[in-house]
Amino acid sequence: MAERPEDLNLPNAVITRIIKEALPDGVNISKEARSAISRAASVFVLYATSCANNFAMKGKRKTLNASDVLSAMEEMEFQRFLGPLKESLEVYRREQKGKKEARKDKDKKTDSEEQDKSREEENDDDDERMEEEEQNDEEEVDN
């Protein structure tokens, strides 16, 4: 857990970037306003996490999942966030699925390459053995 209340604040760089994206160009914001927004965002995240945790506990689970967060948003009366959150969740899941498939393809390719290398090594070993046998046969014939 956090030792001080400040430990629960979101990183200032993240807050600053979000503020800049939300405001039109040329609009400045004071340090106090940025600090207030940071604290408000931290309180919102903590409250949402607490509500989502309650849903997980009702389900006798210790791990929060996306449905817990969506249910928490609804309970907190932030229904207008549900649509964008669901869309973002779908995008995230598609990206993760794509990454997983790419990893599988890469692993298959790596396995195939390793099998090819081991076959080549076996063939090289066989060639060496055959050469040695031929040399031994030639030596026996000479004797």
CSV table of C-alpha atoms in Angstrom, one decimal:
chain,number,residue,atom,x,y,z
A,1,MET,CA,0.0,0.0,0.0
A,2,ALA,CA,1.0,3.6,-0.3
A,3,GLU,CA,2.9,5.2,2.5
A,4,ARG,CA,1.8,8.7,1.7
A,5,PRO,CA,-1.3,10.1,0.0
A,6,GLU,CA,1.0,11.6,-2.8
A,7,ASP,CA,2.0,8.0,-3.7
A,8,LEU,CA,-1.5,7.5,-5.0
A,9,ASN,CA,-1.3,10.3,-7.5
A,10,LEU,CA,-1.0,9.6,-11.2
A,11,PRO,CA,2.3,10.6,-12.8
A,12,ASN,CA,2.4,14.3,-13.7
A,13,ALA,CA,3.7,13.6,-17.2
A,14,VAL,CA,0.6,11.5,-18.0
A,15,ILE,CA,-1.7,14.1,-16.5
A,16,THR,CA,0.0,16.9,-18.5
A,17,ARG,CA,-0.3,14.9,-21.7
A,18,ILE,CA,-4.0,14.2,-21.2
A,19,ILE,CA,-4.6,17.9,-20.4
A,20,LYS,CA,-2.7,19.1,-23.5
A,21,GLU,CA,-4.7,16.7,-25.7
A,22,ALA,CA,-8.0,17.9,-24.2
A,23,LEU,CA,-7.4,21.6,-24.5
A,24,PRO,CA,-7.0,23.6,-27.7
A,25,ASP,CA,-3.6,24.8,-28.9
A,26,GLY,CA,-2.3,27.9,-27.1
A,27,VAL,CA,-4.2,27.3,-23.9
A,28,ASN,CA,-2.0,27.2,-20.8
A,29,ILE,CA,-2.9,25.6,-17.4
A,30,SER,CA,-1.4,26.6,-14.1
A,31,LYS,CA,0.5,24.2,-11.8
A,32,GLU,CA,-2.3,24.4,-9.2
A,33,ALA,CA,-4.9,23.5,-11.8
A,34,ARG,CA,-2.8,20.6,-13.1
A,35,SER,CA,-2.3,19.4,-9.5
A,36,ALA,CA,-6.0,19.6,-8.8
A,37,ILE,CA,-6.8,17.6,-11.9
A,38,SER,CA,-4.2,15.1,-10.9
A,39,ARG,CA,-5.7,14.6,-7.5
A,40,ALA,CA,-9.2,14.4,-8.9
A,41,ALA,CA,-8.1,11.8,-11.4
A,42,SER,CA,-6.4,9.8,-8.7
A,43,VAL,CA,-9.6,9.9,-6.5
A,44,PHE,CA,-11.7,8.8,-9.5
A,45,VAL,CA,-9.4,5.8,-10.2
A,46,LEU,CA,-9.4,4.8,-6.6
A,47,TYR,CA,-13.2,5.0,-6.3
A,48,ALA,CA,-13.6,3.1,-9.6
A,49,THR,CA,-11.2,0.4,-8.4
A,50,SER,CA,-13.0,0.1,-5.0
A,51,CYS,CA,-16.4,-0.3,-6.8
A,52,ALA,CA,-14.9,-2.8,-9.2
A,53,ASN,CA,-13.4,-4.7,-6.3
A,54,ASN,CA,-16.8,-4.9,-4.7
A,55,PHE,CA,-18.1,-6.7,-7.8
A,56,ALA,CA,-15.2,-9.1,-7.8
A,57,MET,CA,-15.8,-9.9,-4.1
A,58,LYS,CA,-19.5,-10.5,-4.8
A,59,GLY,CA,-18.3,-13.0,-7.4
A,60,LYS,CA,-15.9,-14.5,-4.8
A,61,ARG,CA,-12.9,-13.6,-6.9
A,62,LYS,CA,-9.7,-11.7,-6.0
A,63,THR,CA,-8.9,-10.6,-9.5
A,64,LEU,CA,-10.6,-7.6,-11.1
A,65,ASN,CA,-11.7,-8.1,-14.7
A,66,ALA,CA,-13.1,-5.9,-17.4
A,67,SER,CA,-16.7,-6.7,-16.6
A,68,ASP,CA,-16.1,-5.6,-12.9
A,69,VAL,CA,-14.8,-2.2,-14.2
A,70,LEU,CA,-17.7,-1.8,-16.6
A,71,SER,CA,-20.2,-2.7,-13.8
A,72,ALA,CA,-18.5,-0.2,-11.5
A,73,MET,CA,-18.8,2.6,-14.1
A,74,GLU,CA,-22.5,1.8,-14.4
A,75,GLU,CA,-23.0,1.8,-10.6
A,76,MET,CA,-21.1,5.1,-10.3
A,77,GLU,CA,-23.5,6.5,-12.9
A,78,PHE,CA,-20.9,7.0,-15.6
A,79,GLN,CA,-22.9,5.3,-18.3
A,80,ARG,CA,-21.6,7.7,-20.9
A,81,PHE,CA,-18.1,6.1,-20.4
A,82,LEU,CA,-19.4,2.6,-21.1
A,83,GLY,CA,-19.5,2.9,-24.9
A,84,PRO,CA,-16.0,4.3,-25.3
A,85,LEU,CA,-14.7,1.8,-22.6
A,86,LYS,CA,-16.2,-1.2,-24.4
A,87,GLU,CA,-14.8,0.0,-27.7
A,88,SER,CA,-11.3,0.5,-26.2
A,89,LEU,CA,-11.6,-3.0,-24.6
A,90,GLU,CA,-12.4,-4.6,-28.0
A,91,VAL,CA,-9.5,-2.8,-29.7
A,92,TYR,CA,-7.2,-3.9,-26.9
A,93,ARG,CA,-8.4,-7.5,-27.1
A,94,ARG,CA,-7.9,-7.5,-30.9
A,95,GLU,CA,-4.4,-6.2,-30.5
A,96,GLN,CA,-3.5,-8.8,-27.9
A,97,LYS,CA,-5.0,-11.6,-30.1
A,98,GLY,CA,-2.9,-10.3,-33.1
A,99,LYS,CA,0.2,-10.2,-30.9
A,100,LYS,CA,-0.5,-13.7,-29.7
A,101,GLU,CA,-1.0,-15.0,-33.2
A,102,ALA,CA,2.2,-13.3,-34.4
A,103,ARG,CA,4.1,-14.9,-31.5
A,104,LYS,CA,2.7,-18.3,-32.5
A,105,ASP,CA,3.7,-17.8,-36.1
A,106,LYS,CA,7.1,-16.7,-35.0
A,107,ASP,CA,7.5,-19.7,-32.7
A,108,LYS,CA,6.4,-22.1,-35.5
A,109,LYS,CA,8.9,-20.5,-37.9
A,110,THR,CA,11.6,-20.7,-35.3
A,111,ASP,CA,10.8,-24.4,-34.6
A,112,SER,CA,10.8,-25.1,-38.3
A,113,GLU,CA,14.2,-23.4,-38.7
A,114,GLU,CA,15.6,-25.3,-35.7
A,115,GLN,CA,14.3,-28.6,-37.2
A,116,ASP,CA,15.9,-27.7,-40.5
A,117,LYS,CA,19.2,-26.9,-38.8
A,118,SER,CA,19.1,-30.2,-36.8
A,119,ARG,CA,18.4,-32.1,-40.0
A,120,GLU,CA,21.4,-30.3,-41.7
A,121,GLU,CA,23.6,-31.2,-38.7
A,122,GLU,CA,22.5,-34.8,-38.9
A,123,ASN,CA,23.2,-34.9,-42.6
A,124,ASP,CA,26.6,-33.4,-42.0
A,125,ASP,CA,27.3,-36.0,-39.3
A,126,ASP,CA,26.2,-38.7,-41.7
A,127,ASP,CA,28.4,-37.4,-44.4
A,128,GLU,CA,31.4,-37.3,-42.0
A,129,ARG,CA,30.7,-40.9,-40.9
A,130,MET,CA,30.5,-42.0,-44.5
A,131,GLU,CA,33.8,-40.3,-45.3
A,132,GLU,CA,35.4,-41.9,-42.3
A,133,GLU,CA,34.1,-45.4,-43.3
A,134,GLU,CA,35.3,-44.9,-46.9
A,135,GLN,CA,38.7,-44.0,-45.6
A,136,ASN,CA,38.7,-47.0,-43.3
A,137,ASP,CA,37.7,-49.2,-46.2
A,138,GLU,CA,40.5,-47.8,-48.4
A,139,GLU,CA,43.0,-48.4,-45.6
A,140,GLU,CA,41.8,-52.0,-45.2
A,141,VAL,CA,42.1,-52.5,-48.9
A,142,ASP,CA,45.6,-51.2,-48.9
A,143,ASN,CA,46.6,-53.5,-46.1
